[in-house]
Coordinates of C-alpha atoms and ligand atoms in Angstrom, one line a residue:
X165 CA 26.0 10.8 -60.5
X166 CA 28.1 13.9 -61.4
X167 CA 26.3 15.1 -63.9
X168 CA 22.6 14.5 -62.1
X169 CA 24.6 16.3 -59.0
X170 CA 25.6 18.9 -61.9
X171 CA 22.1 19.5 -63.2
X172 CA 20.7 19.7 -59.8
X173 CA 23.8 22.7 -58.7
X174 CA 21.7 24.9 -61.7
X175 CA 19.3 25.7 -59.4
X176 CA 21.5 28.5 -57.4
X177 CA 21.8 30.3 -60.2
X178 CA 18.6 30.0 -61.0
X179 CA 17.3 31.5 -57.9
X180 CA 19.8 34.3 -57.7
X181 CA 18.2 35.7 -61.2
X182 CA 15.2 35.7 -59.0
X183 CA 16.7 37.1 -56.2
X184 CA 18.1 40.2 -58.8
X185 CA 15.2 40.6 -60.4
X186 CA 13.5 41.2 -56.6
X187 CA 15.9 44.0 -56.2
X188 CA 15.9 45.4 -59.4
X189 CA 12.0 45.7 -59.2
X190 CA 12.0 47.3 -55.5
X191 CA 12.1 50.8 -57.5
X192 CA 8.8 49.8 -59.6
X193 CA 7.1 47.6 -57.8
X194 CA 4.0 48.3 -55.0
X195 CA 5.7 48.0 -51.9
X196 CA 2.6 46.0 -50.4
X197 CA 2.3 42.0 -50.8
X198 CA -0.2 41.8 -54.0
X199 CA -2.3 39.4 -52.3
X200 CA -3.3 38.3 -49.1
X201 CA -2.6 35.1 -47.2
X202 CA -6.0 33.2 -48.4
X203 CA -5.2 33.5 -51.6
X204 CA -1.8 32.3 -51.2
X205 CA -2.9 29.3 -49.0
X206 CA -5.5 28.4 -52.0
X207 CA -2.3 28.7 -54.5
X208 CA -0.8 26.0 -52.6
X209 CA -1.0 22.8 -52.8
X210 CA -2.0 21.6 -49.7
X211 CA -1.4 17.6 -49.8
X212 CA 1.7 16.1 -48.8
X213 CA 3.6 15.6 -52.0
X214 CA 4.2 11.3 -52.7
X215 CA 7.5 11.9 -55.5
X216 CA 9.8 14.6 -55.5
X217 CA 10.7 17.1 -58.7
X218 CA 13.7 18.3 -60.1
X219 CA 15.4 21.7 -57.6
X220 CA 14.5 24.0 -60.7
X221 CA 10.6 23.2 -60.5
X222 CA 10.7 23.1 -57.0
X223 CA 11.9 26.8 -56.6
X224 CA 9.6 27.6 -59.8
X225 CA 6.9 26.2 -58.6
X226 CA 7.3 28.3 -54.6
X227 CA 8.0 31.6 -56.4
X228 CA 5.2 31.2 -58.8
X229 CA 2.5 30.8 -56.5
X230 CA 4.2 32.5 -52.8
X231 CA 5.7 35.5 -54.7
X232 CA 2.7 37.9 -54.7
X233 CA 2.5 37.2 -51.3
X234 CA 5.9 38.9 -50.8
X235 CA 6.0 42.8 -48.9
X236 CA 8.7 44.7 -50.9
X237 CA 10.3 45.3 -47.4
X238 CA 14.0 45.4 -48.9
X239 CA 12.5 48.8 -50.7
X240 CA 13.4 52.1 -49.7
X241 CA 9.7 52.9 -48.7
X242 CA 9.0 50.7 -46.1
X243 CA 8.7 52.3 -43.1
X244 CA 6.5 49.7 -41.2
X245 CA 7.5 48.1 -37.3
X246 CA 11.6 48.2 -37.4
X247 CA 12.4 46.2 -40.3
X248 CA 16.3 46.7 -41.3
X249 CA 17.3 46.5 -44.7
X250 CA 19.6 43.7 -45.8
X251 CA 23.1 44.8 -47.4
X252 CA 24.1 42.8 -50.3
X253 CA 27.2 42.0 -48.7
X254 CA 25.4 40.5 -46.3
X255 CA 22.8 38.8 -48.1
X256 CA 25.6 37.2 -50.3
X257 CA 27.4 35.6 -46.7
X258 CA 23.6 34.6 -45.6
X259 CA 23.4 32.5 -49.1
X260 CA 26.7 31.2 -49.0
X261 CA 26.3 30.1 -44.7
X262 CA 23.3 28.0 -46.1
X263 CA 26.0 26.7 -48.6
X264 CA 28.5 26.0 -46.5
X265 CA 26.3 24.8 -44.1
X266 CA 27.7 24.8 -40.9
X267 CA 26.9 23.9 -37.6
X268 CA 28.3 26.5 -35.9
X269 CA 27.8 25.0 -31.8
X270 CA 31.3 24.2 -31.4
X271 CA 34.4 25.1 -33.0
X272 CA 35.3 21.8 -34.0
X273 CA 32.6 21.6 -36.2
X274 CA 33.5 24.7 -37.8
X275 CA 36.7 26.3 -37.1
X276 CA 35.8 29.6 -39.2
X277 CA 32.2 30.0 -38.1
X278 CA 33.9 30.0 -34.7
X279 CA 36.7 32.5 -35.0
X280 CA 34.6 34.8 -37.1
X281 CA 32.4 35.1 -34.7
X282 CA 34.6 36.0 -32.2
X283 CA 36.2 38.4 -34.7
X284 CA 32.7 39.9 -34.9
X285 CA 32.0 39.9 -31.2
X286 CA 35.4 41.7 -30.8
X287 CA 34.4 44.3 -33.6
X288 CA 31.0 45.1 -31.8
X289 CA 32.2 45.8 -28.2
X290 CA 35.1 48.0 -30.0
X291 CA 32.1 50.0 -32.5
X292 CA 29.3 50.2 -29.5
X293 CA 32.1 51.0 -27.0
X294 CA 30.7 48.4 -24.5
X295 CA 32.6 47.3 -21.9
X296 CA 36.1 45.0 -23.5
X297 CA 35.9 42.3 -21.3
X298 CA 32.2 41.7 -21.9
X299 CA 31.7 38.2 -23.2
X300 CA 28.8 37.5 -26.5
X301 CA 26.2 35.6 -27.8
X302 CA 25.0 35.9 -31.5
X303 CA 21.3 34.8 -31.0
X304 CA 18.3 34.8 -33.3
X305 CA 17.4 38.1 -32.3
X306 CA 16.6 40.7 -29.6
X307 CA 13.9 38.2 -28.2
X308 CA 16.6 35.5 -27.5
X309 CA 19.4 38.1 -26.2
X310 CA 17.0 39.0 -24.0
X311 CA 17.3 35.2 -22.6
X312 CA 20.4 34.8 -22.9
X313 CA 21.2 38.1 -20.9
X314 CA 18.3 37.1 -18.5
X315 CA 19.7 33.4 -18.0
X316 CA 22.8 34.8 -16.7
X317 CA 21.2 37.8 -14.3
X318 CA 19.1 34.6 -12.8
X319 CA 22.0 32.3 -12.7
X320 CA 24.6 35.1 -11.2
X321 CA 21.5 36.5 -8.7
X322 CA 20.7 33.5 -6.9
X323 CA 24.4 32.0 -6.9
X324 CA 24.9 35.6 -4.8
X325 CA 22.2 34.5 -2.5
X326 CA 23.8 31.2 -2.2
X327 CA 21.5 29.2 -4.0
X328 CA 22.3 27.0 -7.4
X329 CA 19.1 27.4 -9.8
X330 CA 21.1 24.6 -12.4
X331 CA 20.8 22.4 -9.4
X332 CA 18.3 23.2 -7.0
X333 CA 15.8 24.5 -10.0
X334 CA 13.3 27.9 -9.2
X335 CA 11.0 26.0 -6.8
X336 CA 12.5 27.1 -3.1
X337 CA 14.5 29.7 -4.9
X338 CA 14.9 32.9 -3.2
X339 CA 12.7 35.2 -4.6
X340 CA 14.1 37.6 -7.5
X341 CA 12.1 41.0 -8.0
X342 CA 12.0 42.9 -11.4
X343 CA 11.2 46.3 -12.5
X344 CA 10.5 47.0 -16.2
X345 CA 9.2 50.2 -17.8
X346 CA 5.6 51.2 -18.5
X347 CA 6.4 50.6 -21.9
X348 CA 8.4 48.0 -22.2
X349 CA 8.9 45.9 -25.3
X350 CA 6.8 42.7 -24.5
X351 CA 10.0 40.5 -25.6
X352 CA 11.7 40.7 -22.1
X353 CA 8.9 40.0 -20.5
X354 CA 8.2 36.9 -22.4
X355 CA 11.8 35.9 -21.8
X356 CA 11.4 36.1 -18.3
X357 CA 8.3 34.3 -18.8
X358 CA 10.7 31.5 -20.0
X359 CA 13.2 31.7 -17.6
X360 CA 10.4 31.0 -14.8
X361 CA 9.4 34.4 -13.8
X362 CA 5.6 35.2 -14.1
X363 CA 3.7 38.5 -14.1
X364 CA 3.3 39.1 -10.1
X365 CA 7.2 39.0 -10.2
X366 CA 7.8 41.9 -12.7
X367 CA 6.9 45.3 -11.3
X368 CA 6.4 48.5 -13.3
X369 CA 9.1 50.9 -12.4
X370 CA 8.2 54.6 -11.7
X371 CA 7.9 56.3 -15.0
X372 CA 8.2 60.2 -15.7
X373 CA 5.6 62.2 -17.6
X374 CA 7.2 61.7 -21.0
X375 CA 7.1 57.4 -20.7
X376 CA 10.8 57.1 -19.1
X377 CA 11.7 55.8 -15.8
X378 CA 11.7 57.9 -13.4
X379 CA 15.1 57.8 -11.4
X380 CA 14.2 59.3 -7.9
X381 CA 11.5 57.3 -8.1
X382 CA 13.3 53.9 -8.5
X383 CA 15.9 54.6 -6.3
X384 CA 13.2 54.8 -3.4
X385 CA 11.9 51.7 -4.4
X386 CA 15.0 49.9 -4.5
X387 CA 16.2 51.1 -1.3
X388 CA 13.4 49.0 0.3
X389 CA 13.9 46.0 -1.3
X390 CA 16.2 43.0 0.5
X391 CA 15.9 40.5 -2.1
X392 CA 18.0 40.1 -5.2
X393 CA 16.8 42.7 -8.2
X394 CA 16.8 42.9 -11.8
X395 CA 16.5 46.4 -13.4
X396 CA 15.5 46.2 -17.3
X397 CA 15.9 49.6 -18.7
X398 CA 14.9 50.6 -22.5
X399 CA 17.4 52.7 -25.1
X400 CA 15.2 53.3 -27.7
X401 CA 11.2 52.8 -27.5
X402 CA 9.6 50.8 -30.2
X403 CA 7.6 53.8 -30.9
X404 CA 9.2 57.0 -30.0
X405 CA 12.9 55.6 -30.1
X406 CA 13.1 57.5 -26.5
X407 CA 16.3 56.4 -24.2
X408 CA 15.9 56.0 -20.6
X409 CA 18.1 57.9 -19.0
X410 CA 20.9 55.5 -18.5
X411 CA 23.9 57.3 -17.0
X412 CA 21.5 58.0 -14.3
X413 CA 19.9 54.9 -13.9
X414 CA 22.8 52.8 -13.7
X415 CA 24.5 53.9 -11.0
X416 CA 21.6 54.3 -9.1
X417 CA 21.2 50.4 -9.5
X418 CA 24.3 49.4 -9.0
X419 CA 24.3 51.4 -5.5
X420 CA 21.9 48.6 -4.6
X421 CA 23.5 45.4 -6.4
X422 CA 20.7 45.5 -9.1
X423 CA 21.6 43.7 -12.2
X424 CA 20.8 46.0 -14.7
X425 CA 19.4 45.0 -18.6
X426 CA 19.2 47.3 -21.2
X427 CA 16.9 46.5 -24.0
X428 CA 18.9 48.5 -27.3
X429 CA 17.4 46.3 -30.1
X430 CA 17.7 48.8 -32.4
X431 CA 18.9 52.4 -30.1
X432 CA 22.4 50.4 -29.1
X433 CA 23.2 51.6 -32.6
X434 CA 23.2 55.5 -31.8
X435 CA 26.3 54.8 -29.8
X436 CA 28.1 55.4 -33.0
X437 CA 27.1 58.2 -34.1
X438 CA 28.6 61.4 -32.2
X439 CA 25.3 63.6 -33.1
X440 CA 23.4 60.8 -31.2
X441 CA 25.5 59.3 -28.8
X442 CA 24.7 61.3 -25.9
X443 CA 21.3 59.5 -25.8
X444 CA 23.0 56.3 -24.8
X445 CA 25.8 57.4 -22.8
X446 CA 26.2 55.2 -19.4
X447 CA 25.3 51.9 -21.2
X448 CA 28.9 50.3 -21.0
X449 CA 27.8 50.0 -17.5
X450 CA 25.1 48.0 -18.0
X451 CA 25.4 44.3 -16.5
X452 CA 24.0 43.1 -20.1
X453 CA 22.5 44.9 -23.2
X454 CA 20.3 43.0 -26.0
X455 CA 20.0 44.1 -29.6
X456 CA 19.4 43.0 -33.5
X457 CA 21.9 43.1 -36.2
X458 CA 18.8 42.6 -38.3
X459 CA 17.4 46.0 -37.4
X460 CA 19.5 48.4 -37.8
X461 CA 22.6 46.7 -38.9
X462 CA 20.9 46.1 -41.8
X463 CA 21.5 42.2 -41.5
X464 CA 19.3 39.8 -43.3
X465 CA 16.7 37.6 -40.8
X466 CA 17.7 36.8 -38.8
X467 CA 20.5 37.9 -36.2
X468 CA 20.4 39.2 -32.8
X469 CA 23.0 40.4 -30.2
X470 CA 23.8 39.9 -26.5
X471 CA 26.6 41.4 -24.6
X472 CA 27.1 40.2 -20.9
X473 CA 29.9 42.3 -18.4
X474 CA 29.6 38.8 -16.0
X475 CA 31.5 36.4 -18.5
X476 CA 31.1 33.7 -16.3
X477 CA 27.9 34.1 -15.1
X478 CA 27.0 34.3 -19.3
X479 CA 29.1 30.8 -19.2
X480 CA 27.8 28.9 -16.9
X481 CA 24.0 30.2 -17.4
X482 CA 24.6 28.4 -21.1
X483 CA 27.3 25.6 -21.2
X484 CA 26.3 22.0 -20.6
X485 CA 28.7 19.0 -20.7
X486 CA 28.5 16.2 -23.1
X487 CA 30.5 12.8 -23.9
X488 CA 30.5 13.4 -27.3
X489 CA 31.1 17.3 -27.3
X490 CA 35.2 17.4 -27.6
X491 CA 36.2 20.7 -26.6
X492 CA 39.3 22.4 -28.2
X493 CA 41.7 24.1 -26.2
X494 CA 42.2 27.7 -27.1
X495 CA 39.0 28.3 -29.0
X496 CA 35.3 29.2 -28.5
X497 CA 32.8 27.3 -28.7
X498 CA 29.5 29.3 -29.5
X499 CA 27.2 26.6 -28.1
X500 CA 28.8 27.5 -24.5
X501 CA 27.3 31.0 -24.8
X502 CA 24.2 30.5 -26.6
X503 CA 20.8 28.8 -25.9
X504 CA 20.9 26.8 -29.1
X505 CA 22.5 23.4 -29.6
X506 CA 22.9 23.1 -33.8
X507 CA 23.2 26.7 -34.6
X508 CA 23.4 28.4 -38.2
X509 CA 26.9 30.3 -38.3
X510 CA 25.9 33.9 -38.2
X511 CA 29.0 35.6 -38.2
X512 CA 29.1 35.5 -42.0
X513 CA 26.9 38.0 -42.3
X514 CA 27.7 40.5 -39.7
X515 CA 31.4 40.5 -40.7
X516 CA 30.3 41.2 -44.2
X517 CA 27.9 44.2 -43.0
X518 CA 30.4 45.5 -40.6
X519 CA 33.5 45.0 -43.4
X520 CA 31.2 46.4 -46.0
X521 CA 30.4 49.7 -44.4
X522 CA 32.9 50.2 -41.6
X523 CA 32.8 52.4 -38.4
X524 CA 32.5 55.6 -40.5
X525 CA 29.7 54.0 -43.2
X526 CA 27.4 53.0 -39.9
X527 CA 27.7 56.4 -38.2
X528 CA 26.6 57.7 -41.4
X529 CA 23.9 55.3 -42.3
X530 CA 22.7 55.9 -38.6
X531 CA 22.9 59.6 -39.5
X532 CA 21.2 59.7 -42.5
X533 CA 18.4 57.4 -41.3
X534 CA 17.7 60.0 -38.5
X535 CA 17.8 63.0 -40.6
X536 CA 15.3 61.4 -43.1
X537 CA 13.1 60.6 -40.2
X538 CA 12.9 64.3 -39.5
X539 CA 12.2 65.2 -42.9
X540 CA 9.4 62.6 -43.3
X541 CA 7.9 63.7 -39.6
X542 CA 8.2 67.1 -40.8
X543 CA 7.0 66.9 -44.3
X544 CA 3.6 65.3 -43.3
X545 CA 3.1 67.2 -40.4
X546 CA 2.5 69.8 -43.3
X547 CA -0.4 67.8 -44.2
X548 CA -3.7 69.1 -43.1
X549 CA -5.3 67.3 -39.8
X550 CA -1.8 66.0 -39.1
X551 CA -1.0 65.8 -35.8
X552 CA 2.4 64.8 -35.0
X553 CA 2.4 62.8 -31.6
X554 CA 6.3 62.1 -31.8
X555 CA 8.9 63.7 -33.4
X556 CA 11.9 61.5 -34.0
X557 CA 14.1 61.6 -31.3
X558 CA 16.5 58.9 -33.4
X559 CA 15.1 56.9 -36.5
X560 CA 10.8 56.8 -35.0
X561 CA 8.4 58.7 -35.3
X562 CA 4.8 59.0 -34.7
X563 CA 1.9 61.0 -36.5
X564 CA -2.1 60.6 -36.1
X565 CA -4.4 61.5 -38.6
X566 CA -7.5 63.7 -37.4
X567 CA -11.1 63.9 -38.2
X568 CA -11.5 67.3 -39.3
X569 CA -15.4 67.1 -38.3
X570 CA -15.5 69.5 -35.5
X571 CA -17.7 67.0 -33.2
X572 CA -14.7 64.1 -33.7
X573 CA -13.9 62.2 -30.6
X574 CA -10.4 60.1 -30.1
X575 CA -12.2 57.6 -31.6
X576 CA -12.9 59.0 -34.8
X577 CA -9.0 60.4 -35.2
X578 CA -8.3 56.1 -34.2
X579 CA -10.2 55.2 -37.1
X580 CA -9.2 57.8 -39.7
X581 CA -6.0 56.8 -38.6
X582 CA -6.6 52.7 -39.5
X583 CA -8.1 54.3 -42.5
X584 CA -5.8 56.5 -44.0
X585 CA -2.4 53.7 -43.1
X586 CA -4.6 51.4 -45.4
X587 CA -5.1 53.5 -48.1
X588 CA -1.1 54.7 -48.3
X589 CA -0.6 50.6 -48.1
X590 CA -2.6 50.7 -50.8
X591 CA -1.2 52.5 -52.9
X592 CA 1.5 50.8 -52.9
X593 CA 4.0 53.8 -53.1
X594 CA 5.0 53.6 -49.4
X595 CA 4.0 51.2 -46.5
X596 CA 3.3 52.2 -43.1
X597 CA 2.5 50.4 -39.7
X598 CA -0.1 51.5 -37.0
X599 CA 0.6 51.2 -33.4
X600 CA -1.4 52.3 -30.1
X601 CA 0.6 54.7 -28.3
X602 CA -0.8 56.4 -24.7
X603 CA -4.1 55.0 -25.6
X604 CA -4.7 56.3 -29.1
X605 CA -4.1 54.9 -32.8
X606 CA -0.9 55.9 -34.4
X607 CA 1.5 56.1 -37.8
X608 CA 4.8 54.6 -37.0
X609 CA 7.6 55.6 -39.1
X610 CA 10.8 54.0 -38.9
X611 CA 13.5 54.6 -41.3
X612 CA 15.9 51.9 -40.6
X613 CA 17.1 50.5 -44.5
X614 CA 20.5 51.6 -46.3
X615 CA 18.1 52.0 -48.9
X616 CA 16.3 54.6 -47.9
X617 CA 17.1 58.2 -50.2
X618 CA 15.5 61.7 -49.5
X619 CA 13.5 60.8 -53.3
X620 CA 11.7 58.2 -51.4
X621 CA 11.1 60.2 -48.7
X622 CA 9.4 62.3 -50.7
X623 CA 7.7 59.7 -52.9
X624 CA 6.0 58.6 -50.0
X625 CA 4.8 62.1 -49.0
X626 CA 3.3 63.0 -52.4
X627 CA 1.4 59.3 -51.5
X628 CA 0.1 60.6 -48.4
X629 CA -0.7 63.7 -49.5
X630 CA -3.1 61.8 -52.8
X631 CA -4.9 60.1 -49.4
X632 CA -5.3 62.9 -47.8
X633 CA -6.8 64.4 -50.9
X634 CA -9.0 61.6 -51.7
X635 CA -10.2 61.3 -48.4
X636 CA -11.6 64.5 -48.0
X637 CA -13.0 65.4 -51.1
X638 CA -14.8 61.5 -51.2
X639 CA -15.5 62.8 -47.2
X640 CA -15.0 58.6 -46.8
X641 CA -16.6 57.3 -43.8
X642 CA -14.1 56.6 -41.7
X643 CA -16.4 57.5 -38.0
X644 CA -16.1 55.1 -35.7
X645 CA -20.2 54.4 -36.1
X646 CA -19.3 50.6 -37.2
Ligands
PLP223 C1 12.3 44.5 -32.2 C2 12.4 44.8 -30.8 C3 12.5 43.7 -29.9 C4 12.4 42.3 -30.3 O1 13.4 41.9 -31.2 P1 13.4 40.6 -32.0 O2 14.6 40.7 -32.9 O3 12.1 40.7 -32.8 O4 13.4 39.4 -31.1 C5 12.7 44.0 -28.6 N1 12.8 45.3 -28.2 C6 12.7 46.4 -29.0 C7 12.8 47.8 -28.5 C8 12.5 46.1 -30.4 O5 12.4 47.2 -31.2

């Protein structure tokens, strides 16, 4: 048995030379997946397997044939959506919680998943300056934060009005009314979606001309309303990285009892930086904040944060009583403040990405990511036909490629746009994501990895630019004609 249980143990170290030889080929490698999902699902074999093979053929066999299919996200040129780097430190704790293999619901089932986490949660309100007696939830990510924080605004809003939602459930519930932003990340919503609340529920709040609420505007409309409100507020757009203005805002909801959520999935993280921090100022007011560790805490997939100033609200929104569940005295118990049951322990990994860099490493990855947004924003923009829709504010930007011909519509800069994204994919040097921003097609750029150096800024210019070049002089149909 030992020796079978020996053999079988070679496997780790057999995928950590995979996992190094990933990283070591970040530099060389295209940055794009080398194939594309049918040709992975052909590579796979797709009937149920009837006997099992050794752990070393197993992972052999899934990195042969899925390994292609891989993005080289980890690499300093990815600037696609909002994907975080992973620090090794991290990464190391993420491999070595699937070893350890905790269930990290209750503290009894693992007292060190337990107190780390509330070492972490401690070290988070103290780094993002949010409010000390906040309690925490380490979630899957923004998404579920979101719930979490949401769960508790329900639960604390209708006990106000005298009604108990645990009991009584949302039918004959006093009615709750939302405002969100015009441009609202679509993962509130759909956590409100889950906690009951449909569409005719959540209003769009007044907005300004540059996509922010509009404070003036709010406060009229909340002075009219009676019934028990929920203000979501934004600190960092998907696309721009733009902040409501919260130290307005809050107060201004407060005044009228309005539970206020921020969404900060990735902005929360500005709060650290003293170039930045003015952006975010006001948010330890906020009644609950979401974010990600695995955005820009550069946290492996996947880890997300919520922060709740109504402990016991938070509390009783999540914790459920069980004959089998044996509380200890004098210790948390993450499954009181989470919506999962079994939970991996992610504490691990934030204590090794906070430990690793410390409060001075993430003001300065924060920094640097911001400055190298600027310098990628501005460097293209020296393309020709780049129009640059959003400089970065934080870490986002947002650039459009135009149709030189002079007849071009909007649709024609759309599809030169699609056009020109693909063919920097394609190159393999850099990796880009499109978005639709005020109606029109869009480069997002998002520098968000501790990878990330000025020489791959660059590299990915001198891409763009061989596009650019190829596109015009091979005058590539890229009109919207279909
Ligand atoms: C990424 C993101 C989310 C969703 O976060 P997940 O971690 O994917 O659940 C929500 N809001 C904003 C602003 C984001 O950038």
């Amino acid at each position: 048995m030992a020796e079978s249980q020996q053999k079988n143990r070679e496997v780790l170290a057999y995928a950590a030379n995979y996992a190094n030889r990933y990283l070591t080929r970040l530099e060389q490698c295209p940055v794009k997946a080398k194939v594309e999902t049918e040709e992975i699902r052909e590579r796979l074999e797709p009937k149920l397997p009837e006997y099992g093979i050794p752990p070393n053929e197993v992972v052999q066999e899934l990195v042969d044939n899925v390994e292609d299919g891989i993005l080289h996200s980890a690499s300093g040129r990815f600037f696609a959506w909002v994907v975080g780097g992973a620090l090794e430190s991290a990464m190391a704790m993420d491999w070595l919680t699937s070893c350890w293999d905790q269930n990290a619901a209750l503290s009894c089932s693992s007292p060190a998943a337990s107190v780390v986490e509330e070492t972490v949660g401690e070290w988070l309100k103290e780094l993002l300056e949010l409010d000390k007696e906040s309690s925490f939830a380490l979630t899957t990510g923004c998404q579920m934060a979101h719930f979490t924080c949401l769960a508790a605004a329900r639960f604390e809003l209708l006990s106000q009005a005298g009604y108990d939602v645990h009991q009584s459930g949302l039918n004959g519930a006093p009615r709750l009314s939302i405002f969100v932003g015009a441009n609202a990340h679509r993962s509130s919503t759909r956590a409100l979606r889950f906690l009951g609340f449909g569409s005719e529920q959540i209003k769009v709040a007044p907005m300004t001309g540059d996509g922010l609420i509009c404070a003036q505007g709010l406060e009229r409309h909340l002075a009219k309303k009676q019934e028990p409100t929920i203000v979501i507020l934004c600190a960092g757009d998907i696309n721009t990285g733009a902040f409501d203005n919260l130290k307005d805002l809050i107060p201004i909801c407060k005044k009228r009892q309005a539970w206020v959520h921020v969404d900060a999935a990735f902005g929360l993280f500005v709060r650290t930086s003293s170039k930045k921090r003015g952006l975010i100022e006001g948010i330890e007011l906020a009644d609950s904040v979401a974010a990600d560790a695995h955005k820009w805490l550069n946290v492996p997939y996947d880890s997300g944060l919520a922060f709740i100033r109504h402990s016991e609200a938070h509390k009783k929104s999540m914790v459920i009583s069980a004959d089998y569940i044996s509380s200890t005295e004098n210790s948390r118990d993450p499954m009181d403040w989470n919506p999962e049951w079994s939970r991996r322990a992610r504490g691990f990994s934030l204590y090794a990405a906070i430990r690793e860099l410390g409060r001075a490493g993430i003001e300065k990855m924060v920094d640097d990511h911001c400055q190298m947004a600027a310098y990628l924003v501005e460097e293209i923009s020296k393309l020709p036909d780049v129009e640059v829709l959003s400089e970065p504010i934080i870490n986002q930007g947002l650039v459009r490629f135009r149709d030189n011909n002079p007849t071009a519509a909007e649709v024609d800069h759309d599809a030169k746009t699609r056009l020109v994204i693909k063919l920097i994919n394609e190159t393999g040097e850099a990796f880009f994501s499109g978005t639709v921003w005020a109606g029109i097609y869009a480069m997002r750029i998002s520098v968000v990895n501790w990878r990330t150096t000025p020489n791959d800024i660059e590299r990915a210019v001198a891409a763009i630019r061989g596009v650019l070049e190829s596109v015009s002089e091979q005058n590539l149909k890229f009109n919207s004609g279909c």
